[in-house]
Amino acid sequence: MPAKTALDADARGEAGEAVGPLVRGVGVLRRLTEAGGSLSPSALERATGLARSTVDRITATLARMGYVRLDARDVVLTPGVMELGNAYLAALRLPALLGGHADAVADALDESVSLAVPDLDGIRFIHQATRRRAMTVSFRIGDLLPAERTAPGAVFAAGWAEGDWARWRARRAADPADAAFPAVPPRQQPRQPPADDSAFVRRVERARRDGWAVDDQLIEPGLVAVSVPVRDPGTGRPACAASVVSHTSRHSAAGLRSSLLPRLRTAVAAMEAELRTAPPPDPGPVPSGLATWTTASKHELGRDFVESLARGLTVLTAFGAGRSTLTLTEVARATGLSRATTRRALLTHEQLGLVTAHADALDGGGHRAFTLTPRVLDLGFPPLSRTTLARLAEPRLRALADRVHEAAALAVLTDDGSEIQYTAGAGTRRVLTVDVTVGARLPAAATSLGRVLLADREPPPTEREFTGVRARGYALVDEELESGLRSIAVPVRDRAGRTVAALNVATHPARHTLEHCVDTLLPELRATAGEIEQDLHTASRFTRVATG
C-alpha cells in the first residue's frame, strides 16, 4: 500500500472507523462524571441507553484498570481515572508553570484565582486557588462553563472566527437552558436570543478593546469575576485566562476593575514572562508497552474484559510532559499496540473530541500528529479534584479491615504535635473490637499512630524510641494507652515523601502476639499504605488534597 497522506481515511474520521466499545466506555465515564462520580448500574443503564450486560462489562473493565470501583450497589470513580486528566494537564504545562503564580496572587488578594482554557464555545478550568470561607467559589478543575456566562469566555471569543460564532449560536439554540453545562445553574427564565447575542457580542468587543473582561453575576447572583488573557509568547494568542473571582458582598464588578485588576495584570505579566523563559520540558524516559498488560487481563477475565476499551483509554496516557504532540508511530511505540489498533483508537478519540490532529506534523507514513484536548478532563476529573486524604483512604481501610478482621484507622498530627486526630476508620464485626471515632483525639506519644507521625517530624525527636520507629518504618505499641489494646502503625507519605498521616490496625493481645503483628499485620498495613499513597500521588499531581 502506498504511503498515506493527511487526506486519507486517517484524516477523514469516518464514523465506520470508530471503536464502538471505546465510544461506549467514554460515555459511561462521562455519565459518571456528570452524576458527581457515582451511579448504580441500573442508573448507568438508563443514562447511557446501553444494555445492562454492556454496562456490566464496561464497568468491570474500568474496575480492572483502577478507574472505578464496584462499591456495594454503585459504580464509583476512583483516583486512578485522574491519570487521564493528568496526562492532558502535564502535556499542557500551564498548571505546572503558572499555578504557583495563581496561588501567589490569590494569597496577596485574599480572593479565589482560576486559570481557564478555551474548549470550543466554552471555557474549562485547569487550576483553582480557592480561599477557605463559608461563602466560597465551588468550581473544580475540569469544570466546563458556557463562554457567554463567564469573563474568560469574552476574552477567548475576542479571537473567534465566524465558524466559532456559528457553533456558539447553534449550541445556544439547541440548549437554551445550558443543560449541557452541569457545573453552572441552569437558566430559570426563557431567554431572548437576539438580546443575549448582542449583549455577549458587546462584551467581546470590549474585551478585545480593553484586554480584560468582567463577569457581573452572569453565572449566578452574587458571583463576580475579572479576567485577563495570558498570551502565548510564540503566537500572541491567549494560552489561558487568569481570573479573580469574588462575590458582591466583598466586591462589586466595578470594584474588581478598580482595586484588583491592576494587581491581576501584574501577575499576568509575570506569568507571560514565565512562559517566555521556561526551559523545554523534560519528558523523562520515553514510555513503552503501556497497554501490553491488557492481553493477560483478557485471558484471565474473558468476555468480562473489553480489551479494545482498555487499550483505547491507555492510548491517552501516552501523552504527558514533553510529549504534548505525538504521531501515530510514537503513540504505537509508547503503548506497544499495533499501528492499526493505535490508529483506530486515535480516530475514535478525535471523533469524541478528546484529541485533535495536526495535518502539518506528519510521521514517516504520512499520518498526522495528535494532541489531547481539554475534553479529556470530562473523564472523571472534576468530581475527584476536591477530594481529601480521608476520602481516598476510606475504601482502602474498609478492604484492610475486611482482610485482617480488625479495626483500621487513619490519623494526622495536630498542629502542636501533642495529639493525633482520627480522620478515617473502618471497623469489623466482632464483639470485642476497637471503636474508631472520626474527629477523636488521643495523646500522640502513647499511640502507634502518634509515634509514627512524631518520628518523621522536623526536627525529629531524639528519643531512642522514635529513632527506632524511623529505622523500622513502623511503630508497635502494646497496652500503653489502655489495657488490652495493641496496635501497629505505618506512615502515609505524599508526593514529596513527607509523612502526612499514619495508618494502623488495633487489636486485643489475645488475638495477635507481638510477633504476629509484625509478621502478618505489618505487610497488610504496608500494602494498604502503598495503595493510599498511590491514590494520593495521582490525585494531588495537579490538585490540592486536604490531609487534615
PDB file of C-alpha atoms in Angstrom, residues 25-250:
ATOM      1  CA  GLY A  25     -16.779   3.291  27.648  1.00  0.00           C
ATOM      2  CA  VAL A  26     -16.105   7.011  27.296  1.00  0.00           C
ATOM      3  CA  GLY A  27     -19.851   7.579  27.502  1.00  0.00           C
ATOM      4  CA  VAL A  28     -20.008   5.680  30.800  1.00  0.00           C
ATOM      5  CA  LEU A  29     -17.163   7.758  32.251  1.00  0.00           C
ATOM      6  CA  ARG A  30     -18.876  10.977  31.160  1.00  0.00           C
ATOM      7  CA  ARG A  31     -22.193   9.973  32.712  1.00  0.00           C
ATOM      8  CA  LEU A  32     -20.439   9.097  35.970  1.00  0.00           C
ATOM      9  CA  THR A  33     -18.674  12.460  35.908  1.00  0.00           C
ATOM     10  CA  GLU A  34     -21.911  14.370  35.320  1.00  0.00           C
ATOM     11  CA  ALA A  35     -23.535  12.473  38.199  1.00  0.00           C
ATOM     12  CA  GLY A  36     -20.813  13.517  40.638  1.00  0.00           C
ATOM     13  CA  GLY A  37     -18.773  10.322  40.466  1.00  0.00           C
ATOM     14  CA  SER A  38     -21.229   7.598  41.447  1.00  0.00           C
ATOM     15  CA  LEU A  39     -24.193   5.792  39.854  1.00  0.00           C
ATOM     16  CA  SER A  40     -25.805   2.424  40.236  1.00  0.00           C
ATOM     17  CA  PRO A  41     -25.530   0.047  37.259  1.00  0.00           C
ATOM     18  CA  SER A  42     -29.256   0.499  36.665  1.00  0.00           C
ATOM     19  CA  ALA A  43     -28.879   4.286  36.618  1.00  0.00           C
ATOM     20  CA  LEU A  44     -25.953   3.942  34.207  1.00  0.00           C
ATOM     21  CA  GLU A  45     -28.095   1.742  32.008  1.00  0.00           C
ATOM     22  CA  ARG A  46     -30.758   4.465  31.882  1.00  0.00           C
ATOM     23  CA  ALA A  47     -28.280   7.330  31.452  1.00  0.00           C
ATOM     24  CA  THR A  48     -26.355   5.710  28.597  1.00  0.00           C
ATOM     25  CA  GLY A  49     -29.106   3.736  26.872  1.00  0.00           C
ATOM     26  CA  LEU A  50     -26.836   0.686  26.906  1.00  0.00           C
ATOM     27  CA  ALA A  51     -27.883  -2.847  27.741  1.00  0.00           C
ATOM     28  CA  ARG A  52     -27.244  -3.930  31.322  1.00  0.00           C
ATOM     29  CA  SER A  53     -24.823  -6.631  30.155  1.00  0.00           C
ATOM     30  CA  THR A  54     -22.824  -3.990  28.255  1.00  0.00           C
ATOM     31  CA  VAL A  55     -22.737  -1.697  31.279  1.00  0.00           C
ATOM     32  CA  ASP A  56     -21.514  -4.580  33.433  1.00  0.00           C
ATOM     33  CA  ARG A  57     -18.703  -5.470  31.012  1.00  0.00           C
ATOM     34  CA  ILE A  58     -17.604  -1.838  30.700  1.00  0.00           C
ATOM     35  CA  THR A  59     -17.584  -1.231  34.441  1.00  0.00           C
ATOM     36  CA  ALA A  60     -15.724  -4.497  35.043  1.00  0.00           C
ATOM     37  CA  THR A  61     -13.079  -3.353  32.565  1.00  0.00           C
ATOM     38  CA  LEU A  62     -12.844   0.105  34.148  1.00  0.00           C
ATOM     39  CA  ALA A  63     -12.534  -1.540  37.555  1.00  0.00           C
ATOM     40  CA  ARG A  64      -9.670  -3.700  36.296  1.00  0.00           C
ATOM     41  CA  MET A  65      -7.970  -0.509  35.065  1.00  0.00           C
ATOM     42  CA  GLY A  66      -8.407   1.083  38.505  1.00  0.00           C
ATOM     43  CA  TYR A  67     -10.688   3.806  37.123  1.00  0.00           C
ATOM     44  CA  VAL A  68     -13.809   2.770  39.073  1.00  0.00           C
ATOM     45  CA  ARG A  69     -14.622   0.546  41.992  1.00  0.00           C
ATOM     46  CA  LEU A  70     -17.746  -1.535  42.385  1.00  0.00           C
ATOM     47  CA  ASP A  71     -18.889  -0.394  45.824  1.00  0.00           C
ATOM     48  CA  ALA A  72     -21.911  -2.280  47.133  1.00  0.00           C
ATOM     49  CA  ARG A  73     -24.629  -1.299  44.640  1.00  0.00           C
ATOM     50  CA  ASP A  74     -22.807   1.592  42.970  1.00  0.00           C
ATOM     51  CA  VAL A  75     -20.096   2.194  40.401  1.00  0.00           C
ATOM     52  CA  VAL A  76     -17.764   4.836  41.859  1.00  0.00           C
ATOM     53  CA  LEU A  77     -14.987   6.790  40.164  1.00  0.00           C
ATOM     54  CA  THR A  78     -11.561   6.285  41.766  1.00  0.00           C
ATOM     55  CA  PRO A  79      -8.421   8.455  41.745  1.00  0.00           C
ATOM     56  CA  GLY A  80      -6.931   6.161  39.107  1.00  0.00           C
ATOM     57  CA  VAL A  81      -9.141   7.739  36.442  1.00  0.00           C
ATOM     58  CA  MET A  82      -7.382  11.055  37.092  1.00  0.00           C
ATOM     59  CA  GLU A  83      -4.402   9.630  35.196  1.00  0.00           C
ATOM     60  CA  LEU A  84      -6.268  10.610  32.024  1.00  0.00           C
ATOM     61  CA  GLY A  85      -6.735  14.233  33.058  1.00  0.00           C
ATOM     62  CA  ASN A  86      -3.218  14.332  34.472  1.00  0.00           C
ATOM     63  CA  ALA A  87      -1.880  13.333  31.044  1.00  0.00           C
ATOM     64  CA  TYR A  88      -3.641  16.330  29.485  1.00  0.00           C
ATOM     65  CA  LEU A  89      -2.570  18.783  32.212  1.00  0.00           C
ATOM     66  CA  ALA A  90       1.036  17.558  32.099  1.00  0.00           C
ATOM     67  CA  ALA A  91       1.146  17.878  28.319  1.00  0.00           C
ATOM     68  CA  LEU A  92      -0.406  21.354  28.541  1.00  0.00           C
ATOM     69  CA  ARG A  93       2.275  22.503  31.035  1.00  0.00           C
ATOM     70  CA  LEU A  94       0.307  25.608  32.036  1.00  0.00           C
ATOM     71  CA  PRO A  95      -0.699  24.386  35.511  1.00  0.00           C
ATOM     72  CA  ALA A  96       2.895  23.443  36.322  1.00  0.00           C
ATOM     73  CA  LEU A  97       4.307  26.730  35.001  1.00  0.00           C
ATOM     74  CA  LEU A  98       1.605  29.165  36.114  1.00  0.00           C
ATOM     75  CA  GLY A  99      -0.111  27.512  39.077  1.00  0.00           C
ATOM     76  CA  GLY A 100       2.364  28.964  41.567  1.00  0.00           C
ATOM     77  CA  HIS A 101       1.753  32.465  40.212  1.00  0.00           C
ATOM     78  CA  ALA A 102      -2.004  31.982  40.555  1.00  0.00           C
ATOM     79  CA  ASP A 103      -1.598  30.755  44.125  1.00  0.00           C
ATOM     80  CA  ALA A 104       0.582  33.750  44.993  1.00  0.00           C
ATOM     81  CA  VAL A 105      -1.866  36.333  43.664  1.00  0.00           C
ATOM     82  CA  ALA A 106      -4.721  34.538  45.470  1.00  0.00           C
ATOM     83  CA  ASP A 107      -2.768  34.863  48.725  1.00  0.00           C
ATOM     84  CA  ALA A 108      -1.950  38.514  48.028  1.00  0.00           C
ATOM     85  CA  LEU A 109      -5.536  39.476  47.156  1.00  0.00           C
ATOM     86  CA  ASP A 110      -7.239  37.065  49.564  1.00  0.00           C
ATOM     87  CA  GLU A 111      -9.569  36.067  46.734  1.00  0.00           C
ATOM     88  CA  SER A 112     -10.027  32.960  44.618  1.00  0.00           C
ATOM     89  CA  VAL A 113      -7.984  32.851  41.407  1.00  0.00           C
ATOM     90  CA  SER A 114      -8.503  30.495  38.495  1.00  0.00           C
ATOM     91  CA  LEU A 115      -6.818  29.602  35.228  1.00  0.00           C
ATOM     92  CA  ALA A 116      -9.025  28.561  32.317  1.00  0.00           C
ATOM     93  CA  VAL A 117      -8.508  27.476  28.704  1.00  0.00           C
ATOM     94  CA  PRO A 118     -10.929  27.628  25.774  1.00  0.00           C
ATOM     95  CA  ASP A 119     -12.910  24.499  24.959  1.00  0.00           C
ATOM     96  CA  LEU A 120     -14.816  25.061  21.716  1.00  0.00           C
ATOM     97  CA  ASP A 121     -17.548  27.578  22.671  1.00  0.00           C
ATOM     98  CA  GLY A 122     -16.969  27.079  26.389  1.00  0.00           C
ATOM     99  CA  ILE A 123     -14.202  27.550  28.932  1.00  0.00           C
ATOM    100  CA  ARG A 124     -12.652  24.884  31.141  1.00  0.00           C
ATOM    101  CA  PHE A 125     -10.764  25.357  34.395  1.00  0.00           C
ATOM    102  CA  ILE A 126      -7.238  23.939  34.647  1.00  0.00           C
ATOM    103  CA  HIS A 127      -6.202  25.434  38.018  1.00  0.00           C
ATOM    104  CA  GLN A 128      -8.023  26.733  41.071  1.00  0.00           C
ATOM    105  CA  ALA A 129      -6.621  28.643  44.042  1.00  0.00           C
ATOM    106  CA  THR A 130      -9.686  28.806  46.272  1.00  0.00           C
ATOM    107  CA  ARG A 131      -9.948  30.663  49.567  1.00  0.00           C
ATOM    108  CA  ARG A 132     -11.380  28.794  52.521  1.00  0.00           C
ATOM    109  CA  ARG A 133     -14.503  30.673  53.511  1.00  0.00           C
ATOM    110  CA  ALA A 134     -18.074  29.789  54.389  1.00  0.00           C
ATOM    111  CA  MET A 135     -19.097  31.520  51.140  1.00  0.00           C
ATOM    112  CA  THR A 136     -16.614  30.290  48.586  1.00  0.00           C
ATOM    113  CA  VAL A 137     -16.322  29.501  44.882  1.00  0.00           C
ATOM    114  CA  SER A 138     -17.185  25.866  44.169  1.00  0.00           C
ATOM    115  CA  PHE A 139     -15.830  25.399  40.650  1.00  0.00           C
ATOM    116  CA  ARG A 140     -13.460  22.491  40.185  1.00  0.00           C
ATOM    117  CA  ILE A 141     -10.593  21.733  37.844  1.00  0.00           C
ATOM    118  CA  GLY A 142     -12.141  20.296  34.705  1.00  0.00           C
ATOM    119  CA  ASP A 143     -15.491  22.054  35.026  1.00  0.00           C
ATOM    120  CA  LEU A 144     -16.881  23.313  31.706  1.00  0.00           C
ATOM    121  CA  LEU A 145     -18.812  26.611  31.528  1.00  0.00           C
ATOM    122  CA  PRO A 146     -20.571  28.354  28.622  1.00  0.00           C
ATOM    123  CA  ALA A 147     -18.425  31.163  27.228  1.00  0.00           C
ATOM    124  CA  GLU A 148     -21.167  33.799  27.331  1.00  0.00           C
ATOM    125  CA  ARG A 149     -21.658  33.460  31.099  1.00  0.00           C
ATOM    126  CA  THR A 150     -18.014  33.933  32.080  1.00  0.00           C
ATOM    127  CA  ALA A 151     -15.273  36.539  31.995  1.00  0.00           C
ATOM    128  CA  PRO A 152     -12.711  34.202  30.317  1.00  0.00           C
ATOM    129  CA  GLY A 153     -15.293  33.398  27.649  1.00  0.00           C
ATOM    130  CA  ALA A 154     -15.361  37.007  26.445  1.00  0.00           C
ATOM    131  CA  VAL A 155     -11.545  37.068  26.426  1.00  0.00           C
ATOM    132  CA  PHE A 156     -11.313  33.951  24.269  1.00  0.00           C
ATOM    133  CA  ALA A 157     -14.220  34.930  21.988  1.00  0.00           C
ATOM    134  CA  ALA A 158     -12.291  38.082  21.061  1.00  0.00           C
ATOM    135  CA  GLY A 159     -10.293  35.798  18.770  1.00  0.00           C
ATOM    136  CA  TRP A 160     -13.176  33.721  17.389  1.00  0.00           C
ATOM    137  CA  ALA A 161     -13.618  33.218  13.656  1.00  0.00           C
ATOM    138  CA  GLU A 162     -17.040  33.133  12.021  1.00  0.00           C
ATOM    139  CA  GLY A 163     -17.168  29.352  12.336  1.00  0.00           C
ATOM    140  CA  ASP A 164     -16.726  29.641  16.105  1.00  0.00           C
ATOM    141  CA  TRP A 165     -19.596  32.114  16.325  1.00  0.00           C
ATOM    142  CA  ALA A 166     -21.787  29.832  14.220  1.00  0.00           C
ATOM    143  CA  ARG A 167     -21.070  26.873  16.522  1.00  0.00           C
ATOM    144  CA  TRP A 168     -21.851  29.049  19.571  1.00  0.00           C
ATOM    145  CA  ARG A 169     -25.204  30.198  18.133  1.00  0.00           C
ATOM    146  CA  ALA A 170     -26.141  26.632  17.180  1.00  0.00           C
ATOM    147  CA  ARG A 171     -25.377  25.361  20.661  1.00  0.00           C
ATOM    148  CA  ARG A 172     -27.422  28.104  22.324  1.00  0.00           C
ATOM    149  CA  ALA A 173     -30.373  27.417  20.056  1.00  0.00           C
ATOM    150  CA  ALA A 174     -30.209  23.685  20.805  1.00  0.00           C
ATOM    151  CA  ASP A 175     -29.656  24.097  24.571  1.00  0.00           C
ATOM    152  CA  PRO A 176     -31.409  27.264  25.799  1.00  0.00           C
ATOM    153  CA  ALA A 177     -31.225  26.195  29.455  1.00  0.00           C
ATOM    154  CA  ASP A 178     -27.477  25.352  29.392  1.00  0.00           C
ATOM    155  CA  ALA A 179     -28.293  21.805  30.429  1.00  0.00           C
ATOM    156  CA  ALA A 180     -25.043  20.615  28.815  1.00  0.00           C
ATOM    157  CA  PHE A 181     -23.089  22.515  31.473  1.00  0.00           C
ATOM    158  CA  PRO A 182     -23.811  20.776  34.795  1.00  0.00           C
ATOM    159  CA  ALA A 183     -21.245  22.927  36.624  1.00  0.00           C
ATOM    160  CA  VAL A 184     -23.458  26.032  36.345  1.00  0.00           C
ATOM    161  CA  PRO A 185     -27.037  26.600  37.490  1.00  0.00           C
ATOM    162  CA  PRO A 186     -29.471  26.217  34.577  1.00  0.00           C
ATOM    163  CA  ARG A 187     -31.168  29.309  33.286  1.00  0.00           C
ATOM    164  CA  GLN A 188     -34.518  29.727  35.031  1.00  0.00           C
ATOM    165  CA  GLN A 189     -36.057  32.314  32.714  1.00  0.00           C
ATOM    166  CA  PRO A 190     -36.665  31.894  28.978  1.00  0.00           C
ATOM    167  CA  ARG A 191     -34.083  33.980  27.254  1.00  0.00           C
ATOM    168  CA  GLN A 192     -34.436  36.295  24.312  1.00  0.00           C
ATOM    169  CA  PRO A 193     -31.745  35.128  21.871  1.00  0.00           C
ATOM    170  CA  PRO A 194     -31.334  38.427  19.971  1.00  0.00           C
ATOM    171  CA  ALA A 195     -30.773  40.385  23.175  1.00  0.00           C
ATOM    172  CA  ASP A 196     -28.467  37.740  24.606  1.00  0.00           C
ATOM    173  CA  ASP A 197     -26.465  37.591  21.392  1.00  0.00           C
ATOM    174  CA  SER A 198     -25.955  41.321  21.258  1.00  0.00           C
ATOM    175  CA  ALA A 199     -25.018  41.526  24.931  1.00  0.00           C
ATOM    176  CA  PHE A 200     -22.266  38.927  24.548  1.00  0.00           C
ATOM    177  CA  VAL A 201     -21.054  40.485  21.309  1.00  0.00           C
ATOM    178  CA  ARG A 202     -20.701  43.826  23.099  1.00  0.00           C
ATOM    179  CA  ARG A 203     -18.804  42.197  25.959  1.00  0.00           C
ATOM    180  CA  VAL A 204     -16.471  40.529  23.475  1.00  0.00           C
ATOM    181  CA  GLU A 205     -15.861  43.823  21.680  1.00  0.00           C
ATOM    182  CA  ARG A 206     -14.989  45.482  24.994  1.00  0.00           C
ATOM    183  CA  ALA A 207     -12.671  42.611  25.893  1.00  0.00           C
ATOM    184  CA  ARG A 208     -10.925  42.953  22.527  1.00  0.00           C
ATOM    185  CA  ARG A 209     -10.522  46.696  23.071  1.00  0.00           C
ATOM    186  CA  ASP A 210      -9.601  46.718  26.776  1.00  0.00           C
ATOM    187  CA  GLY A 211      -7.647  43.472  27.110  1.00  0.00           C
ATOM    188  CA  TRP A 212      -9.798  42.200  30.002  1.00  0.00           C
ATOM    189  CA  ALA A 213     -13.378  41.188  30.743  1.00  0.00           C
ATOM    190  CA  VAL A 214     -15.792  41.114  33.664  1.00  0.00           C
ATOM    191  CA  ASP A 215     -18.464  38.624  34.718  1.00  0.00           C
ATOM    192  CA  ASP A 216     -21.064  40.634  36.621  1.00  0.00           C
ATOM    193  CA  GLN A 217     -23.298  37.925  38.090  1.00  0.00           C
ATOM    194  CA  LEU A 218     -23.747  36.120  34.780  1.00  0.00           C
ATOM    195  CA  ILE A 219     -23.313  32.651  36.267  1.00  0.00           C
ATOM    196  CA  GLU A 220     -25.459  33.242  39.316  1.00  0.00           C
ATOM    197  CA  PRO A 221     -26.492  36.168  41.531  1.00  0.00           C
ATOM    198  CA  GLY A 222     -23.699  37.417  43.734  1.00  0.00           C
ATOM    199  CA  LEU A 223     -20.776  35.938  41.764  1.00  0.00           C
ATOM    200  CA  VAL A 224     -18.390  38.391  40.067  1.00  0.00           C
ATOM    201  CA  ALA A 225     -15.065  37.924  38.290  1.00  0.00           C
ATOM    202  CA  VAL A 226     -12.478  39.810  36.253  1.00  0.00           C
ATOM    203  CA  SER A 227     -10.308  38.033  33.692  1.00  0.00           C
ATOM    204  CA  VAL A 228      -7.104  38.855  31.780  1.00  0.00           C
ATOM    205  CA  PRO A 229      -5.614  36.776  28.935  1.00  0.00           C
ATOM    206  CA  VAL A 230      -2.209  35.129  29.414  1.00  0.00           C
ATOM    207  CA  ARG A 231      -0.708  35.207  25.950  1.00  0.00           C
ATOM    208  CA  ASP A 232       1.452  32.536  24.365  1.00  0.00           C
ATOM    209  CA  PRO A 233       4.856  34.099  23.592  1.00  0.00           C
ATOM    210  CA  GLY A 234       5.071  32.270  20.273  1.00  0.00           C
ATOM    211  CA  THR A 235       1.656  33.043  18.807  1.00  0.00           C
ATOM    212  CA  GLY A 236       0.458  36.057  20.764  1.00  0.00           C
ATOM    213  CA  ARG A 237      -2.895  34.317  21.251  1.00  0.00           C
ATOM    214  CA  PRO A 238      -4.327  33.624  24.708  1.00  0.00           C
ATOM    215  CA  ALA A 239      -2.852  30.422  26.107  1.00  0.00           C
ATOM    216  CA  CYS A 240      -5.210  30.694  29.057  1.00  0.00           C
ATOM    217  CA  ALA A 241      -7.055  33.327  31.072  1.00  0.00           C
ATOM    218  CA  ALA A 242      -6.367  34.259  34.685  1.00  0.00           C
ATOM    219  CA  SER A 243      -9.387  35.358  36.716  1.00  0.00           C
ATOM    220  CA  VAL A 244     -10.018  36.770  40.164  1.00  0.00           C
ATOM    221  CA  VAL A 245     -13.383  35.531  41.433  1.00  0.00           C
ATOM    222  CA  SER A 246     -15.322  37.007  44.332  1.00  0.00           C
ATOM    223  CA  HIS A 247     -18.870  37.843  45.408  1.00  0.00           C
ATOM    224  CA  THR A 248     -20.785  41.082  45.679  1.00  0.00           C
ATOM    225  CA  SER A 249     -20.611  41.250  49.469  1.00  0.00           C
ATOM    226  CA  ARG A 250     -16.855  41.665  49.075  1.00  0.00           C
TER     227      ARG A 250
END
